[in-house]
XYZ file of N, CA and C in Angstrom:
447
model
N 0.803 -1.219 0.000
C 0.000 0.000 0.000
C 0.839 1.274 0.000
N 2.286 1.417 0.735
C 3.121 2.569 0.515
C 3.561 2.917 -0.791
N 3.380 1.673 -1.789
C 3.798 1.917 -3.193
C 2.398 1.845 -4.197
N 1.763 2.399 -3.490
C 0.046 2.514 -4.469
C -0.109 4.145 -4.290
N 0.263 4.407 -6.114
C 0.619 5.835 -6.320
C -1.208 5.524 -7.503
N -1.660 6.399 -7.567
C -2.567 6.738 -8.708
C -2.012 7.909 -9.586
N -2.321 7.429 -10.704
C -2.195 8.696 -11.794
C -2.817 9.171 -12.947
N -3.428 10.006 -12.878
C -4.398 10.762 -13.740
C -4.032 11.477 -14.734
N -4.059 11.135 -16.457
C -3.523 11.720 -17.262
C -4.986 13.413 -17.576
N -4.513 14.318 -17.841
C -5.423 15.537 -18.127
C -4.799 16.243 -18.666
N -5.386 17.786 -19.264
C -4.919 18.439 -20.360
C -5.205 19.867 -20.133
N -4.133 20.685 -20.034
C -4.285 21.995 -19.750
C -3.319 22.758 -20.555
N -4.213 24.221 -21.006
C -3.290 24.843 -22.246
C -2.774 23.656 -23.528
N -3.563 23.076 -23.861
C -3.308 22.180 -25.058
C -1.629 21.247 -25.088
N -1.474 21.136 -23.746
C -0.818 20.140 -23.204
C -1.228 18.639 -22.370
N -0.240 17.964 -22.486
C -0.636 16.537 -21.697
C -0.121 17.417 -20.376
N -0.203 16.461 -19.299
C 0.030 16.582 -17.481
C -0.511 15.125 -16.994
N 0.368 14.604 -15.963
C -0.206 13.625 -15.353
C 0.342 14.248 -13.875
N -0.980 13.698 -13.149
C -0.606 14.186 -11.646
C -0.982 12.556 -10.948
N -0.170 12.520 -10.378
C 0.375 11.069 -9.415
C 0.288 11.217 -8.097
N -0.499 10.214 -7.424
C -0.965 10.941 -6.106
C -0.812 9.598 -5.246
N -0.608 9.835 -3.849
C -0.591 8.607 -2.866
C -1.787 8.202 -2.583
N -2.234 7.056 -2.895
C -3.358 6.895 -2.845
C -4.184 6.645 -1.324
N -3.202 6.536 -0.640
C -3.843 6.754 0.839
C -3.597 7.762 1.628
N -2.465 8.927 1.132
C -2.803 10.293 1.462
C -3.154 11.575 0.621
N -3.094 10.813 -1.039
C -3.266 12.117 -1.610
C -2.114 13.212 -2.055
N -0.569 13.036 -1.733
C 0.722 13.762 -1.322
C 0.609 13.392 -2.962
N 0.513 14.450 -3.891
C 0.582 14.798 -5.183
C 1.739 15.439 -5.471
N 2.267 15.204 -6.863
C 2.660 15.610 -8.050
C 2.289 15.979 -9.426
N 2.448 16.908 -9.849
C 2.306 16.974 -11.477
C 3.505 17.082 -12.120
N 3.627 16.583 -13.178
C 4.979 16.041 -14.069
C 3.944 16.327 -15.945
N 4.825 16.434 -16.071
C 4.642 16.727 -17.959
C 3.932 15.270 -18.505
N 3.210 15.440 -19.559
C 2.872 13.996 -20.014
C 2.964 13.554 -21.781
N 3.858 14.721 -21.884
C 3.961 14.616 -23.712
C 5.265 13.572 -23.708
N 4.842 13.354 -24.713
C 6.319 12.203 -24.741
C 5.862 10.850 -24.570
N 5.243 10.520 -24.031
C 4.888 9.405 -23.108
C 5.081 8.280 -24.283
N 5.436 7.376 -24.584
C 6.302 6.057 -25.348
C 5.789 4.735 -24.738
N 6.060 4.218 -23.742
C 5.628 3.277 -22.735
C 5.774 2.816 -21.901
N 5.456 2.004 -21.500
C 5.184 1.837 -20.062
C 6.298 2.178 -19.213
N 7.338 1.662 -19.848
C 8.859 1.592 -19.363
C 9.122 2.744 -18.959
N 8.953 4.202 -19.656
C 9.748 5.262 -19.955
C 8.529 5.995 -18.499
N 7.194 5.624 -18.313
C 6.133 5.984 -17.461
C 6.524 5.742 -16.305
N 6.931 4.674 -15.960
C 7.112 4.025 -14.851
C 8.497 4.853 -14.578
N 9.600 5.058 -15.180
C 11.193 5.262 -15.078
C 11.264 7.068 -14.615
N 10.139 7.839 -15.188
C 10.366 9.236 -15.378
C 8.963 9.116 -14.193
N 8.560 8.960 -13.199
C 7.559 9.065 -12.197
C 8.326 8.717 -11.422
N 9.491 7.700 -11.263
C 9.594 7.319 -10.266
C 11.287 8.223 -9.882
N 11.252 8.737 -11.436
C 12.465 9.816 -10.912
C 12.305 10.836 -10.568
N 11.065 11.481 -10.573
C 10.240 12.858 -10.180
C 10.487 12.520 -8.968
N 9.219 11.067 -8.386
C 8.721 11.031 -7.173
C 10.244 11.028 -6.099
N 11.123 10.802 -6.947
C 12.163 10.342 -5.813
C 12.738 12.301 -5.130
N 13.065 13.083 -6.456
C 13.039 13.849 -6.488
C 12.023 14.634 -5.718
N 11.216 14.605 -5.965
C 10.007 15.353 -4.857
C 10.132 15.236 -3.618
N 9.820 13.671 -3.504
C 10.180 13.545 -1.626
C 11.753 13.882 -0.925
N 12.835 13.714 -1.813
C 13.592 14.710 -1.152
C 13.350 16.098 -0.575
N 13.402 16.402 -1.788
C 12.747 18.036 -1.529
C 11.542 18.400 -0.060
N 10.928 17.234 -0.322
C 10.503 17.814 1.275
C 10.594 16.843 2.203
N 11.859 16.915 2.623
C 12.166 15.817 3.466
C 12.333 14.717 3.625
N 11.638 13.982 2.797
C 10.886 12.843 3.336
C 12.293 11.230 2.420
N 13.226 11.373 2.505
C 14.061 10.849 1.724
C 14.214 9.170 2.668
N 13.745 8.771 3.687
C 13.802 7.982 4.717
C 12.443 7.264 4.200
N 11.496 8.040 4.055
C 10.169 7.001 3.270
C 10.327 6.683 1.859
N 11.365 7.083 1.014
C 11.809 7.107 -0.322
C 12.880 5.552 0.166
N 13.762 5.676 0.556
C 14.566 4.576 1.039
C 14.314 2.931 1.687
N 13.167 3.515 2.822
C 11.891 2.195 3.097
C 11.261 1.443 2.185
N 10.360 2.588 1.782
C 9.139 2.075 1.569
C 9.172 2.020 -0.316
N 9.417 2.922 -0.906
C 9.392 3.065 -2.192
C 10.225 2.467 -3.306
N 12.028 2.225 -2.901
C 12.708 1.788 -3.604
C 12.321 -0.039 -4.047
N 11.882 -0.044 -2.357
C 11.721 -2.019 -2.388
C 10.494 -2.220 -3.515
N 9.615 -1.582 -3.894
C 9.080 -1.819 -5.011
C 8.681 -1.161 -6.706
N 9.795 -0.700 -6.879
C 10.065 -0.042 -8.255
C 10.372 -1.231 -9.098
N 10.817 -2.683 -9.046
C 11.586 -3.168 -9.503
C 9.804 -3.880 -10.258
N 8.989 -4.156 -9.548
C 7.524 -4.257 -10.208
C 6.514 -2.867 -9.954
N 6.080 -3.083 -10.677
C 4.311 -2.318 -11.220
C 3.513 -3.446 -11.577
N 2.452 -2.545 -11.186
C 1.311 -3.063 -11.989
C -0.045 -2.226 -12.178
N -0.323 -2.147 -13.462
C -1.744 -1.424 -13.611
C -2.918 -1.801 -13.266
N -3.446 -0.652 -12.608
C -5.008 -1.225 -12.159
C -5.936 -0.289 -12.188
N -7.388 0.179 -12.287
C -7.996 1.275 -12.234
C -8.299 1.625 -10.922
N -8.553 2.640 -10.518
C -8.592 3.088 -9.111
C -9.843 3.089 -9.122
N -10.563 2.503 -8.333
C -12.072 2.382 -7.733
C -12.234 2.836 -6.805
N -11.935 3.511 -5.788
C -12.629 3.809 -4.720
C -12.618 5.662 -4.976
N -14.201 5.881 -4.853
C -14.968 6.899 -5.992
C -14.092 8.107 -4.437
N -13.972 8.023 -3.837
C -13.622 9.375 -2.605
C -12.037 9.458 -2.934
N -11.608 8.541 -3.722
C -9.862 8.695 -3.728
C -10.202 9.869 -5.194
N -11.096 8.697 -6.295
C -10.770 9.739 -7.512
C -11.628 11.099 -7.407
N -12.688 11.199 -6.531
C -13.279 12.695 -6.285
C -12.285 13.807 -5.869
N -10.985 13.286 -5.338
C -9.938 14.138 -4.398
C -8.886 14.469 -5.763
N -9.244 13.539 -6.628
C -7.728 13.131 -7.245
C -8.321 14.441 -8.280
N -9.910 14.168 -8.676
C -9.966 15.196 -9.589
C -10.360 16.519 -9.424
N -10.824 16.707 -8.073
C -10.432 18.608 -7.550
C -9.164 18.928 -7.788
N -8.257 18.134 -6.960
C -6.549 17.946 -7.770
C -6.405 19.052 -8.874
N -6.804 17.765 -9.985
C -6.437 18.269 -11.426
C -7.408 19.483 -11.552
N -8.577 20.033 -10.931
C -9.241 21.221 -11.563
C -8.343 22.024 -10.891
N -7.622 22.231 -9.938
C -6.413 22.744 -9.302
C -5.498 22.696 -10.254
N -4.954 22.180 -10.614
C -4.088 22.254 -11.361
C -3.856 22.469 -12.490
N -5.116 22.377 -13.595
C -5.724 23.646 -14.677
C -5.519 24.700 -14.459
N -6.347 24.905 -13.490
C -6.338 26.347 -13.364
C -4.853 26.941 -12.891
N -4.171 26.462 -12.230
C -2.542 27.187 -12.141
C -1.931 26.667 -13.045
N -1.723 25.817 -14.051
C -1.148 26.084 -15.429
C -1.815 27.289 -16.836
N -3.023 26.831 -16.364
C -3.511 28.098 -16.689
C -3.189 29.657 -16.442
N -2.450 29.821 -15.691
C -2.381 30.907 -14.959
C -1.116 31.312 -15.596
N -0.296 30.106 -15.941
C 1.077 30.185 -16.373
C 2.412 30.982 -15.395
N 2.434 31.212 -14.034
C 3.239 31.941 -13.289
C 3.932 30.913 -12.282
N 3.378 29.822 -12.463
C 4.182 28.903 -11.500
C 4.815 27.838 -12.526
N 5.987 27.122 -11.983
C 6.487 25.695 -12.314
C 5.883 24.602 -11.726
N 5.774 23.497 -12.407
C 5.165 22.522 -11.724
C 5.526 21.690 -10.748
N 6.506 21.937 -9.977
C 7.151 21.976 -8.773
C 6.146 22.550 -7.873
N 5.992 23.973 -8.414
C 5.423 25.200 -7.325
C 3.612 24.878 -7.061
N 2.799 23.859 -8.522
C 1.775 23.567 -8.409
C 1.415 22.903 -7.922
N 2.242 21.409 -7.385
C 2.564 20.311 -7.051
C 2.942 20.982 -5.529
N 3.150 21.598 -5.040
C 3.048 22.381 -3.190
C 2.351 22.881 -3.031
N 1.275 23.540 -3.985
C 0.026 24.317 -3.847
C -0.754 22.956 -3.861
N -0.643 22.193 -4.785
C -1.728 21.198 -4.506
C -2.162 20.334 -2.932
N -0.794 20.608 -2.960
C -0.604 19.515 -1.326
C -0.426 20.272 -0.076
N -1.682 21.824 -0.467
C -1.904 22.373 0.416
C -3.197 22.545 0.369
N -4.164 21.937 -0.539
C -5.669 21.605 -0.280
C -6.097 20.729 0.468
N -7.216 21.479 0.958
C -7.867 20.543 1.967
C -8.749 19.723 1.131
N -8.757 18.640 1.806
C -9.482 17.330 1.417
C -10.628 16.823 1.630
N -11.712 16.569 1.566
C -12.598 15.645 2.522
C -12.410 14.021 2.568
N -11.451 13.494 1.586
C -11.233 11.853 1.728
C -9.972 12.075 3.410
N -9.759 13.472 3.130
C -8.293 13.345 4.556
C -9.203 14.174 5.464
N -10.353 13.860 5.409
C -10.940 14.694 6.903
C -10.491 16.143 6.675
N -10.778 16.804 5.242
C -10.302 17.891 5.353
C -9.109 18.641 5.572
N -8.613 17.468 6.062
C -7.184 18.048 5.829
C -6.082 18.106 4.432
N -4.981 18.568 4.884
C -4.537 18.884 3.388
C -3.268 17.540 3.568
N -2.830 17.186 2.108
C -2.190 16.353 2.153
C -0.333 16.305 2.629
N 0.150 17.795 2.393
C 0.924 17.940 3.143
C 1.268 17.500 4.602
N -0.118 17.938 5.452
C -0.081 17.465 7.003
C -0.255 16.256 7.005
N -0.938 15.576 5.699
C -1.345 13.617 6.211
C -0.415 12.815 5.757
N 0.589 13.260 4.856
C 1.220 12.594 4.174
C 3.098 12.428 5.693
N 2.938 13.208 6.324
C 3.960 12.816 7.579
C 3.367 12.075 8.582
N 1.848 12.169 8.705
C 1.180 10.808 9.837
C 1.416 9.384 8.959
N 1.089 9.501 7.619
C 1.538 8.438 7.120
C 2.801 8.069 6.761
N 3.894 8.473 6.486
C 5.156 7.887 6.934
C 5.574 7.609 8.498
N 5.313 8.211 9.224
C 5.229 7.844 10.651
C 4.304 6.598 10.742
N 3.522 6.149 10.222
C 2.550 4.521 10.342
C 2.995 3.670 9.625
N 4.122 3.690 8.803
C 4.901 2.830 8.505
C 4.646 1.536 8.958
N 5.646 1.480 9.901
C 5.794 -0.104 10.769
C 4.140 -0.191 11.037
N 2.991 0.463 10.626
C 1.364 -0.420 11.693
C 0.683 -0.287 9.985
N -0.503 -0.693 10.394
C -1.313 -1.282 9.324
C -1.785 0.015 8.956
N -1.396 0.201 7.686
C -1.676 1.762 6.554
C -2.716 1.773 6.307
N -3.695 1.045 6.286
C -5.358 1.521 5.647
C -5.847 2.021 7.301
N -5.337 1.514 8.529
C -6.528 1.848 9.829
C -7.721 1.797 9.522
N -8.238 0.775 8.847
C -9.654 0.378 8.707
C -10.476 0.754 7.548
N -9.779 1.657 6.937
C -9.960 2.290 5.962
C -9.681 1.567 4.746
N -10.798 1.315 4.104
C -11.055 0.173 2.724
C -10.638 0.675 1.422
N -9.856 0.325 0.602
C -9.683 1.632 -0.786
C -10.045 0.333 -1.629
N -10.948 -0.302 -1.674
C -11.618 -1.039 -2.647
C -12.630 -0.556 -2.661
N -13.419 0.319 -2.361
C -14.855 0.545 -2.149
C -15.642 0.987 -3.740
């Protein structure tokens, strides 16, 4: 479950964008999506962002745990549980609209994003949930919480 990223391909200013999100906190990215070739090159350029990202804010100890031990597989699946993709796609109307805007990098949209509040995170924003969840590491990551629904 620490390596169950979702990712949503969308289109802003007559560009591709995919934004990649933790699927049990929501701790987003947006990354470019032109180019895209296959699977290989999808999987290789996400997981060099994501590594990249979580440095950047800290978090290089849940990059080392939890994330490296499963890069070596993927696997595709559609995301079903309708409160993950309701979050995932305020997200992306977020993130239209500040590419739209054209004044930020997608670095800078990708910290604005993961400063919305949520209702799948109790309203909270994914910045603050995404350090309770590396801290729950070692205990059971769903806490009862079903993402098959």
């Amino acid at each position: 479950p620490y390596t169950d990223w979702t990712l949503h391909l969308f289109r802003a200013n007559r560009a591709q964008y995919i934004i990649v999100s933790n699927t049990l906190s929501l701790y987003s990215f947006v990354m470019a999506g032109a180019g895209i070739t296959d699977d290989n090159w999808l999987i290789k350029t996400t997981i060099s962002i994501l590594r990249d990202f979580l440095k950047a804010d800290g978090y290089e100890r849940f990059w080392h745990e939890w994330v490296t031990v499963g890069t070596d597989r993927y696997i595709f699946s559609k995301t079903r549980n309708r409160r993950v993709i309701g979050s995932v796609n305020r997200l992306v109307t977020k993130a239209e609209k500040y590419l739209e805007e054209g004044t930020s990098s997608l670095f800078q949209i990708s910290r604005r994003l993961n400063q919305t509040p949520l209702s799948f995170l109790d309203y909270r924003c994914p910045k603050d949930a995404f350090p309770d969840f590396v801290d729950r590491v070692d205990t059971d990551p769903f806490d009862g919480q079903a993402l098959s629904d």
